[in-house]
mmCIF file of C-alpha atoms in Angstrom:
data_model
loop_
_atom_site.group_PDB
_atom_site.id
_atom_site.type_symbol
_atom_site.label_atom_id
_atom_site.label_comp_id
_atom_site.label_asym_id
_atom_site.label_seq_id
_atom_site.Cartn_x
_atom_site.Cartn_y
_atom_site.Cartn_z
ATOM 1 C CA UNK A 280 205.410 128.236 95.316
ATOM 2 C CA UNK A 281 206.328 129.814 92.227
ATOM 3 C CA UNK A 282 203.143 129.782 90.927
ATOM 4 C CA UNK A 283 201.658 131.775 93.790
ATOM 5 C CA UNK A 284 204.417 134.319 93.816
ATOM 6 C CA UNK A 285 203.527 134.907 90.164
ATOM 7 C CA UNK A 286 199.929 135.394 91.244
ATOM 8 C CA UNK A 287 200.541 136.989 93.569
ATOM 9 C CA UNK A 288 203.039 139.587 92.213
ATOM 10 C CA UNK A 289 201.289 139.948 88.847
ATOM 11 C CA UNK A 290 198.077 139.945 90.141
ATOM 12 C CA UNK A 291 196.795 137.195 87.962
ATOM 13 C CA UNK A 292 194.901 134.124 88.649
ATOM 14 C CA UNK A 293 196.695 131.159 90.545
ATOM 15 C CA UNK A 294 194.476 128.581 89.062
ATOM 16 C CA UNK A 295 192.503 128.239 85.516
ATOM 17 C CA UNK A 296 189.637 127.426 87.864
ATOM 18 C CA UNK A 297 188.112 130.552 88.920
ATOM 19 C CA UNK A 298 185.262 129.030 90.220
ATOM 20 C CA UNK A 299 181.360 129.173 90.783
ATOM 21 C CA UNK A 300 180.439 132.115 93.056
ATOM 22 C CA UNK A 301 178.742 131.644 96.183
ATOM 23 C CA UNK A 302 177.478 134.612 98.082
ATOM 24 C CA UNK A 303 176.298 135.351 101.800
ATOM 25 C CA UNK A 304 173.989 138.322 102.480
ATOM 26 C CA UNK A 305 173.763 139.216 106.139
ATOM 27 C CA UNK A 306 171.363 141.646 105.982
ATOM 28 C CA UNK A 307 169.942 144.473 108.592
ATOM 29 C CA UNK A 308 166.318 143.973 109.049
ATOM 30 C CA UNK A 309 166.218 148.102 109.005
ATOM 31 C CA UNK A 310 167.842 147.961 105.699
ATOM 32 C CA UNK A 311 165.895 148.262 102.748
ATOM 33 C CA UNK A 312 166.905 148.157 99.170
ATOM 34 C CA UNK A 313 165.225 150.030 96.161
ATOM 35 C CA UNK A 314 165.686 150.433 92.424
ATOM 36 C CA UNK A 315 165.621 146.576 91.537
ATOM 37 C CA UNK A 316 166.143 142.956 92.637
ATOM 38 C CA UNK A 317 168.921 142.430 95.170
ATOM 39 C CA UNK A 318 169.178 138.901 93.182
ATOM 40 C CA UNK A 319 169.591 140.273 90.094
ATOM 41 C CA UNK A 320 172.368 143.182 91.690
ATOM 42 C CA UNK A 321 174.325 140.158 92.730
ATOM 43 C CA UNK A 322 174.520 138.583 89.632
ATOM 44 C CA UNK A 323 175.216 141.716 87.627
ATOM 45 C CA UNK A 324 178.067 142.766 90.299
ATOM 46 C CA UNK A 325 179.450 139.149 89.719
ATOM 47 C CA UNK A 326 179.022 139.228 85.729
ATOM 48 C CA UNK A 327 180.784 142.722 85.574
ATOM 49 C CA UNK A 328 184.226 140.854 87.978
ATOM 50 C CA UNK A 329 184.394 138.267 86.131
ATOM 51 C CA UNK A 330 184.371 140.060 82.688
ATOM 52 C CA UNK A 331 186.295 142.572 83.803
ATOM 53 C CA UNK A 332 188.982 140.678 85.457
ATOM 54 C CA UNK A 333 189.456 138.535 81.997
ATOM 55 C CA UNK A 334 188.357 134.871 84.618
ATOM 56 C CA UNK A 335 186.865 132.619 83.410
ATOM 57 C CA UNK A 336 183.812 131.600 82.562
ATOM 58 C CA UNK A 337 182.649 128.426 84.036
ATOM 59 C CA UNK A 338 178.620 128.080 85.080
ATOM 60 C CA UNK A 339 176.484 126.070 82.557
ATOM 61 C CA UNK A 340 172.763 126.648 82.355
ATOM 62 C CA UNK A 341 171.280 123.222 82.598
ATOM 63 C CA UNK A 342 173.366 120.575 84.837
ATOM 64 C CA UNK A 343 172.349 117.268 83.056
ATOM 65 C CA UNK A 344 171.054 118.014 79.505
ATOM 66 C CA UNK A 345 172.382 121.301 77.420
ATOM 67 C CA UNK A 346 175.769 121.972 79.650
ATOM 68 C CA UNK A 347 175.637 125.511 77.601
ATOM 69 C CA UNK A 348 177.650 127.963 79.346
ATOM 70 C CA UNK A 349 176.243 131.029 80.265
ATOM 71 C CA UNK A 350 178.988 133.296 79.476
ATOM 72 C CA UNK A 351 178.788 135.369 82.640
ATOM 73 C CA UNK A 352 179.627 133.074 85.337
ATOM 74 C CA UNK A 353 176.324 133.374 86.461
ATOM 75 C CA UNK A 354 173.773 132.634 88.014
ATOM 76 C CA UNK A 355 175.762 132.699 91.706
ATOM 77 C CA UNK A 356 174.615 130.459 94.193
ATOM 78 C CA UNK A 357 173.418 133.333 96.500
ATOM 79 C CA UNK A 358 171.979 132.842 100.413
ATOM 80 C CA UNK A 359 170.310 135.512 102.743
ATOM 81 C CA UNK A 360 170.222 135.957 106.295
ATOM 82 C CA UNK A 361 167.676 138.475 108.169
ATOM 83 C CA UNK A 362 169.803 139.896 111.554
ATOM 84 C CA UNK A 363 168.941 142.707 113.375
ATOM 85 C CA UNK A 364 170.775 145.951 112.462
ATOM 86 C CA UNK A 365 170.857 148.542 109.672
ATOM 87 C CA UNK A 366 174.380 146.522 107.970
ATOM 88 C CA UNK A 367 174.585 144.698 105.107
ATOM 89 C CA UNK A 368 177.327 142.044 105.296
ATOM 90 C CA UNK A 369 178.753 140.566 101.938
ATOM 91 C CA UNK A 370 180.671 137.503 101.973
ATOM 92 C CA UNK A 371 181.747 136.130 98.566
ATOM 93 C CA UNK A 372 184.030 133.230 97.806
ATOM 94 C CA UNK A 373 185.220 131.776 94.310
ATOM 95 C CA UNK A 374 184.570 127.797 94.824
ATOM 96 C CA UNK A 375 186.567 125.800 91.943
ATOM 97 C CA UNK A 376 185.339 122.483 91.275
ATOM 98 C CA UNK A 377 188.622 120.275 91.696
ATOM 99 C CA UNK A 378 187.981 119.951 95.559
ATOM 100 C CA UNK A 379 184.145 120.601 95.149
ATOM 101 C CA UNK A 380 184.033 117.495 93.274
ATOM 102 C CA UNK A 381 185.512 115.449 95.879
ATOM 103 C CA UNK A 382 183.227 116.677 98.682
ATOM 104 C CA UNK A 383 180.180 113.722 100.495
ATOM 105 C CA UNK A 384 177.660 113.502 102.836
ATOM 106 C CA UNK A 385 176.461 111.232 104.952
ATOM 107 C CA UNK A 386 173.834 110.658 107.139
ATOM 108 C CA UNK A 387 175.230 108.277 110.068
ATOM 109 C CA UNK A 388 173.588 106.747 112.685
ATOM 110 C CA UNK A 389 173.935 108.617 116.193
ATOM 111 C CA UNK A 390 174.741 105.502 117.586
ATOM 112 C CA UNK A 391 178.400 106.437 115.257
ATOM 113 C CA UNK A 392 179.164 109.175 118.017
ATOM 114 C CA UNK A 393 182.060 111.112 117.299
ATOM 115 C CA UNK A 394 184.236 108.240 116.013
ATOM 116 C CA UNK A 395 181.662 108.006 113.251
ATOM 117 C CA UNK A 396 182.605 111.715 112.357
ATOM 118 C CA UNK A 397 186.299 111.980 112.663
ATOM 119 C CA UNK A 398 186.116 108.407 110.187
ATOM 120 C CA UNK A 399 184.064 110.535 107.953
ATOM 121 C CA UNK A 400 186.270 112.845 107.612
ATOM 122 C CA UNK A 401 188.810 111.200 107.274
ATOM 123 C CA UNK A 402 187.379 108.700 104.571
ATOM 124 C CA UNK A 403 186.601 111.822 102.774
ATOM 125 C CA UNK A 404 190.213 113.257 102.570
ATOM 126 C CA UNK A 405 192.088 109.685 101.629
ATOM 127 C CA UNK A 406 189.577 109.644 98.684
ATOM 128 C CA UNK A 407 190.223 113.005 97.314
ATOM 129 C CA UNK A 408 194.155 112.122 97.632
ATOM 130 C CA UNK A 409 195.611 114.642 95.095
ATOM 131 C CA UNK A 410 192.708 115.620 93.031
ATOM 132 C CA UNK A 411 191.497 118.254 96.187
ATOM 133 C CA UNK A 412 194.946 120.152 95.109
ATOM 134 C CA UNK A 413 196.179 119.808 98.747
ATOM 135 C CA UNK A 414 197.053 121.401 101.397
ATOM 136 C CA UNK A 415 193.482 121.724 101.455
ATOM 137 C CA UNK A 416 190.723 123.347 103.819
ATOM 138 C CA UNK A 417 188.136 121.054 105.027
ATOM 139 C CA UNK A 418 184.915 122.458 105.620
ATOM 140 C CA UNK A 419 182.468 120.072 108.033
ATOM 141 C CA UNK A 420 178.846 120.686 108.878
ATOM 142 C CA UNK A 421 177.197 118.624 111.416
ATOM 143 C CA UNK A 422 173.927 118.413 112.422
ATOM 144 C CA UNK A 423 170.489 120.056 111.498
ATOM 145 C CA UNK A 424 169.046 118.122 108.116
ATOM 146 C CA UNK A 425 170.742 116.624 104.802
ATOM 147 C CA UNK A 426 170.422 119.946 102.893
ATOM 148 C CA UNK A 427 171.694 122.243 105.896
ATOM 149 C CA UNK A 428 174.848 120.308 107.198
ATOM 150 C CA UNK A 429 176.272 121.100 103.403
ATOM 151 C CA UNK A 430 174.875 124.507 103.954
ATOM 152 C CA UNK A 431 177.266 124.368 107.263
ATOM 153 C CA UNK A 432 180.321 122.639 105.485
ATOM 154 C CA UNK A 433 180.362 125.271 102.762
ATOM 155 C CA UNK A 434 179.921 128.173 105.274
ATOM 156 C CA UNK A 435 182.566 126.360 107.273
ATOM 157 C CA UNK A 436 185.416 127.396 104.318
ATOM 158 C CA UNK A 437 185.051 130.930 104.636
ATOM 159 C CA UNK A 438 186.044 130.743 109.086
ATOM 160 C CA UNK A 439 189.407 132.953 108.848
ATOM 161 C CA UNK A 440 191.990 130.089 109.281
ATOM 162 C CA UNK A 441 193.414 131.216 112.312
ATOM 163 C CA UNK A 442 189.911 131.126 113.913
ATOM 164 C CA UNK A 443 188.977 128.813 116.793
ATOM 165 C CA UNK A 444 185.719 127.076 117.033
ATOM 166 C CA UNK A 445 183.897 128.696 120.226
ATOM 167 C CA UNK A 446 182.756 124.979 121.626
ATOM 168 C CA UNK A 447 185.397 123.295 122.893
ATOM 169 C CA UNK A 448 184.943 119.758 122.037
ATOM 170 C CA UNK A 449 184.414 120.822 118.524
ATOM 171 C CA UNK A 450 187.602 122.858 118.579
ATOM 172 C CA UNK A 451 189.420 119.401 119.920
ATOM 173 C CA UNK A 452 187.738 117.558 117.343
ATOM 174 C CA UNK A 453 188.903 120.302 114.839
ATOM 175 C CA UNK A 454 192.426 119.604 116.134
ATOM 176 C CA UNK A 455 192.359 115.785 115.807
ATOM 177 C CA UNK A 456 190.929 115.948 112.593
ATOM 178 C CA UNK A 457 193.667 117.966 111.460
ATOM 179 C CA UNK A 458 196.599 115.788 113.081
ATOM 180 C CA UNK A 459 194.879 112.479 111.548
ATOM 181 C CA UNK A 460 194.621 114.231 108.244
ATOM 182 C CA UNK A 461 198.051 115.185 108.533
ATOM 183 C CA UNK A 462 198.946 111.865 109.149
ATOM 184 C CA UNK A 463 197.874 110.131 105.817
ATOM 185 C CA UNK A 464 201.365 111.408 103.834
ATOM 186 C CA UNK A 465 199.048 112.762 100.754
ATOM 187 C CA UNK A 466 201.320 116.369 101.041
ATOM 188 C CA UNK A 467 201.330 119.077 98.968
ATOM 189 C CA UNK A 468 199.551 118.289 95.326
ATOM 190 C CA UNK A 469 199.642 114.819 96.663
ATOM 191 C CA UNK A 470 203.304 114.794 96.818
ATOM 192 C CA UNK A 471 203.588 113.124 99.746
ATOM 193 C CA UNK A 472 204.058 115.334 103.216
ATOM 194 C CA UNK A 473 203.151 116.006 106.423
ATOM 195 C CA UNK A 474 201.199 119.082 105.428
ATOM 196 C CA UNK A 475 197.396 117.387 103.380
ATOM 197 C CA UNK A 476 195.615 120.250 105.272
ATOM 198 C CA UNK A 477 195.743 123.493 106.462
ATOM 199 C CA UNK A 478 192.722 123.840 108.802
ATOM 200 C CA UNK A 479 189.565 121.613 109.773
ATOM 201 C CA UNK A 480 186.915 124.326 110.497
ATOM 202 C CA UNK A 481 183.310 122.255 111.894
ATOM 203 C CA UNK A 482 179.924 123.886 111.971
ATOM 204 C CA UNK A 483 177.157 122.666 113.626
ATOM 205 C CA UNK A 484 173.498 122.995 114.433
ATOM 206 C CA UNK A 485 171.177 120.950 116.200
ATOM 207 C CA UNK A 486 169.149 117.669 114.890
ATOM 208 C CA UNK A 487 166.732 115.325 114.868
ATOM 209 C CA UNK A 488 166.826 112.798 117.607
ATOM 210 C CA UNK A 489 166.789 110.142 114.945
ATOM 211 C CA UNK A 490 169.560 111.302 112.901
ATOM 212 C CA UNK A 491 173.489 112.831 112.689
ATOM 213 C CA UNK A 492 173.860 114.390 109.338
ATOM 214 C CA UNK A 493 177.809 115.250 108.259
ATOM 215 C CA UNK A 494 178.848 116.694 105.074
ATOM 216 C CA UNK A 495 182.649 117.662 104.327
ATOM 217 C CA UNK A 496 182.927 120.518 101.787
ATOM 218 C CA UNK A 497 186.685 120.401 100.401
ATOM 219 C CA UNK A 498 188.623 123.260 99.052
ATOM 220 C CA UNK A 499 192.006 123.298 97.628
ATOM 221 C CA UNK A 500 194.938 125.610 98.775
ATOM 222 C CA UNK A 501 193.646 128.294 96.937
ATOM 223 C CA UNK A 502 190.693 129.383 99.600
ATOM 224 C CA UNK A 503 189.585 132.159 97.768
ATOM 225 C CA UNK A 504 186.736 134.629 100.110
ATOM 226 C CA UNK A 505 186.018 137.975 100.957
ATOM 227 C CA UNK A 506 184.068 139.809 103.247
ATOM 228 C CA UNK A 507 182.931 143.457 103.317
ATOM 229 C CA UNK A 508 180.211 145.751 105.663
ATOM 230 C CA UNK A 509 178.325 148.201 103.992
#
């Protein structure tokens, strides 16, 4: 608690982990940009924070081989949207790596139903224990293929907290997720406590009739996003 007061009051980073930016573009399809790449604005917007907020620096260029950082916290892991409209909506969050790191997917049977889903999630949380830096968010995508229920997970982190899924069996499921989760006496910074998450927030698309994709996306107590309209 100290720690975040200090952060908070001294405007200063509440974690050495300022993490890997991922950006949403919403954009207007009566919007049209000029004078460059829109790809290359984000990373250049995201360069110029980073430097000139003093955080730090923590993309590499090549995953597996040269691990070289790039110096520049970029490139940012950047996804567009085409909506009707003349807006541009910007959503940026700062995801560190601690509670990345402990994130799965799974692609379970349908046969699993729900049960299968709420034991994922579950499963997920008891083996992140303290290295998610709890109270953490858990961010759940169901549905749609491998590739886009981690698309939903991660989008799932950045629902306000005191949002409320618009389907109400998923907002139930939400609940009982969180009251399991709750349950398992990790606590704060795995301290032991009633309080191992803040929020469950599930997105979810439809699938293949073969198939139930789930991916949890963690994030630590530090859920660090911003939105703005232009």
């Amino acid at each position: 608690m100290e720690n975040a007061e200090l952060a908070r009051t001294k405007r200063l980073p509440i974690c050495q982990d300022t993490g890997m930016a991922v950006v949403w573009l919403t954009i207007g399809q009566d919007v049209h940009f000029t004078g460059g790449s829109l790809k290359a604005a984000v990373n250049k917007g995201v360069e110029e924070a980073y430097q000139g907020s003093y955080l730090r620096n923590s993309v590499v260029s090549d995953p597996v081989f040269e691990r070289k950082n790039t110096l520049t916290n970029t490139p940012a892991v950047i996804y567009t949207e085409i909506v009707e409209g003349d807006q541009v909506v910007i959503e940026c969050a700062a995801k560190g790596f601690g509670s990345e790191n402990c994130s799965r997917i799974k692609m379970c049977k349908p046969a699993e139903g729900v049960e299968g889903v709420r034991d994922f999630i579950l499963e997920t949380v008891k083996l992140a224990g303290p290295n998610a830096c709890p109270p953490m968010v858990v961010g759940v995508g169901v549905g749609g293929t491998m590739d886009y229920a981690a698309y939903l997970a991660k989008r799932a982190l950045v629902r306000p907290l005191d949002s409320e899924n618009e389907n109400e069996q998923y907002r139930q499921l939400e609940r009982e997720c969180l009251e399991q989760i709750n349950q398992l006496n990790i606590g704060p910074m795995g301290l032991k406590g009633r309080t191992t998450a803040l929020k469950v927030n599930i997105e979810w698309f439809p699938t293949h009739i073969a198939g139930m994709p789930v991916a949890v996306n963690i994030n630590c107590h530090v859920t660090r996003h911003k939105k703005v309209v232009l």
